[in-house]
Amino acid sequence: MAASPAASPPRRRRPRDGSPRRGDNRKPRPSPSPSPSPSPDRDADRRRRRSRASPPDRDADRRRRHDPNLSEGNGVAKPTKADDPPRSRARVSDGEEEDGRRARRPRASDDEKEGDRRRRRPRDSDDGRDDRRGSKRDRDRDRRRRRRSPSSESGSSPDDRRRRHRRDEGSKRREEHRGREERRESPERKEPTPPLPPPPPLPEMIPGRTGGIYIPPFRMAQMLRDVEDKASPEYQRLTWDALKKSINGLVNKVNATNIKNLVPELLAENLVRGRGLFCQSCIKSQMASPGFTDVFAALVAVVNTKFPEIGRLLLVRVMLQLKRAYKRNDKPQLLAATKFIAHLVNQVVVHELVALELLTVLLDNPSDDSVEVAVGFVKECGAILQDLTPQGLHAMFERFRGILHEGEIDKRVQFLIEGLFAIRKAKFQGFPAIRPELDLVEQEDQFTHDMSLETELDPETNLNVFRVNPNFAEDEKAYENLKKSILGEDDEDEEGSDDASDGEDEEESDDEEDEEQMEIRDKTETNLINLRRTIYLTIMSSVDFEEAGHKLLKIKLEPGQEMELNIMLLECCSQERTYLRYYGLLGQRFCMINKVFQENFEKCFVQQYSMIHRLETNKLRNVAKFFAHLLGTDALPWHVLAYIRLTEEDTTSSSRIFIKILFQELSEHLGIRLLNERLNDPNMQASFESVFPRDHPKNTRFSINFFTSIGLGGITESLREYLKNMPRMIMQQQKPPSPSESESSGGSSDSGSSSESESSSDESEKKRRKRRKK
């Protein structure tokens, strides 16, 4: 007979994966199989126990189970899930269940009790709420037990449950498939979606800007041809866009090499209508690339000769830009505007008084930026101001000097002012007013504009915007006639002249065949370069000057190419680190052989002395020693010294170094006595007047001091005597002689001559007596 549930030991709940609990050494019990239906013996035993035990109070038991205070007071622990009977067990009475709990209570470990307390949920003290919760839990427990009872499980096997599950899954899939088919075959889905409306067509003539739409040139030309009404606003708009694009393209392409070719193309456009566009394009391009300012100024100068109004409009806009930048302290824009005005002054488009007024404004309240802008402005147009208004430029430099002495500006700006004074002393070398390739307009043909910075100016910005012209056709025809008069070209005349010239060429072709063929000249100078290379290699590969001279004389030189030999010899000498006597002997040999080389060396002397400031110190020393060798050996005539003028104004530091080395080498080669005799030769005094000037005491004193400082004061003895007697000679020149004095001077001269003859005769007699005594 099976043991009663009350007497069975308590069971612990196993984990879901079926593994035994930690600390439980007992073997896991297999899941209970469905027990058979209760036997009659078992039912009798159960009835006997019920009759022996009094029936429990269900309400009190329920309150005791759910109320924690009652359970603690009675010493009964709250039942946990672990203490519940297994779900597979048959239902038993409440009394037996309570007895089983009491029997299992001592076996519960302290850890399980602690876990039960932690899992215990707080309950409301309200009895009604506890009763409702307890009744609900009882109903749930009874439902679970009923579901898992052996009687309910005996009727369904695992295979039945598996089949039922598959049947449910298949029905779900069929329902989903049927729903998809119904949605696919619904009439709303079968209707096609309406197509998008087509975009609106572009208008044929777009008013205003094209809105970013690019129109190719051929399309633009086709649109111009398709327009029937040549005076319509649409046609005017298209011609305006084409004019704007053409002017911008020409201005952006211009440079120093192609300006002569682009000027006719620019004048072929309607500049009267697009004068605002032209000025705007020039100013923007100059702001973007200030390095091409002189090119834009030359372009404006050419246009100004034909259309002075355009030149004035551009000057007005540049002046307004300058004033705006000055007020806003916009240094880059101010630099660009001043540079543009400076080059317009160089091109005589703007009067020089505008430049002086601008400098006065910039230097009135000097700051670092304003002084820097003024220095840059003077560098650009100082050369032309030196020729046009030297006094005004001198006043500006005095103002610069005062700013420099005040010392209130930055050191960097002070150095800029000092550099400007050095440039002025060098007569603005390196800062020419106009480059030769940009000198396109004669000064007599130029229109010069003058305006003040204080006057109110109108930029006429409305000229930059398209406006419908009611007299468009007449204006276009008038400009066509003006263009023909300016350019001197007519398309129809050109076609006729081309036809006529073709006919004449065909008629004269026979005559031209009999004429001599034109001589072909190589302007790439390939032969000249090859000749210089041969001369250089010959000079450098020779052992001594005699071998070099022999090889160089074998080179076949065409008439006029002898100068190349002299130039290459001088260049090779200047390129050496120190002077080599080899080059002097080689030059002497050529001068002695042919007089043509001697004359060429004279030209080289003049050319080198005029460009002596461009040579480095080492090259200058070698060249001076080379010519000193030629002068000392009489290979070069001494009259070449007439090209040297030794004064403070006519010499520079480089030229004075050249003269110093030249005369020191001559003194070493000839000696001071022989050099003095050469310089005092009466036949050569005309050639030495520039080296030993006697025109003014200041120049004479400078020459004496120069030769004394270089250790050659002995060659200036005659010049010292002349300087000492110069006041007496000046006094004699200032007093005109009277007639009586002239007669007396004549008588005295006669008497003086007679007395001199007598004295000379006495001296001759004394010499004869001495000879006799001997």
Short mmCIF file of N, CA and C in Angstrom, two decimals, residues 3 119 182 198 208 229 346 356 385 409 451 492 507 537 602 617 629 637 646 660 671 727 736:
data_model
loop_
_atom_site.label_atom_id
_atom_site.label_comp_id
_atom_site.label_asym_id
_atom_site.label_seq_id
_atom_site.Cartn_x
_atom_site.Cartn_y
_atom_site.Cartn_z
N ALA A 3 2.51 4.82 0.64
CA ALA A 3 2.61 5.65 1.84
C ALA A 3 1.79 6.90 1.64
N ARG A 119 12.35 36.65 -0.47
CA ARG A 119 11.36 36.65 -1.53
C ARG A 119 9.97 36.99 -1.06
N GLU A 182 -5.43 37.31 -50.48
CA GLU A 182 -6.52 38.28 -50.58
C GLU A 182 -5.99 39.70 -50.76
N PRO A 198 4.46 66.04 -65.85
CA PRO A 198 5.73 66.43 -66.47
C PRO A 198 6.17 67.79 -65.96
N GLY A 208 15.69 88.24 -66.85
CA GLY A 208 16.69 88.31 -65.79
C GLY A 208 17.80 87.30 -66.02
N ASP A 229 12.30 90.06 -83.75
CA ASP A 229 12.27 91.47 -83.36
C ASP A 229 13.59 91.81 -82.69
N ASN A 346 51.12 106.71 -63.70
CA ASN A 346 52.23 106.41 -64.61
C ASN A 346 51.80 106.46 -66.07
N LEU A 356 49.67 113.41 -55.15
CA LEU A 356 50.17 114.20 -54.02
C LEU A 356 49.10 114.38 -52.95
N LEU A 385 56.65 110.89 -60.75
CA LEU A 385 56.53 112.11 -59.95
C LEU A 385 57.85 112.87 -59.89
N ILE A 409 56.35 105.22 -34.90
CA ILE A 409 55.86 104.08 -35.65
C ILE A 409 56.74 102.87 -35.38
N MET A 451 40.65 115.06 -60.28
CA MET A 451 39.54 115.18 -59.34
C MET A 451 40.09 115.13 -57.93
N GLU A 492 33.18 94.15 -95.23
CA GLU A 492 32.91 94.02 -96.67
C GLU A 492 34.11 94.47 -97.48
N GLU A 507 48.41 87.22 -110.89
CA GLU A 507 49.03 87.86 -112.05
C GLU A 507 50.51 88.10 -111.84
N LEU A 537 85.11 76.54 -74.58
CA LEU A 537 85.81 75.27 -74.40
C LEU A 537 87.28 75.39 -74.81
N GLU A 602 88.00 98.39 -76.45
CA GLU A 602 87.61 99.75 -76.04
C GLU A 602 86.10 99.81 -75.78
N THR A 617 81.61 92.04 -56.29
CA THR A 617 82.95 92.58 -55.96
C THR A 617 84.05 91.74 -56.60
N HIS A 629 95.98 95.53 -66.99
CA HIS A 629 97.05 94.84 -67.72
C HIS A 629 97.12 95.32 -69.17
N PRO A 637 94.72 101.71 -75.84
CA PRO A 637 95.11 103.12 -75.78
C PRO A 637 94.58 103.79 -74.50
N LEU A 646 85.64 111.43 -62.60
CA LEU A 646 85.84 111.22 -61.17
C LEU A 646 85.31 112.41 -60.39
N LYS A 660 89.83 102.58 -58.24
CA LYS A 660 90.90 102.32 -57.26
C LYS A 660 91.74 101.12 -57.68
N GLY A 671 105.05 101.41 -61.95
CA GLY A 671 105.76 102.22 -60.97
C GLY A 671 105.13 103.60 -60.88
N PRO A 727 92.74 130.38 -56.83
CA PRO A 727 92.17 131.69 -56.45
C PRO A 727 92.80 132.86 -57.19
N PRO A 736 89.32 143.00 -65.63
CA PRO A 736 89.68 143.24 -67.05
C PRO A 736 90.87 144.20 -67.13
#
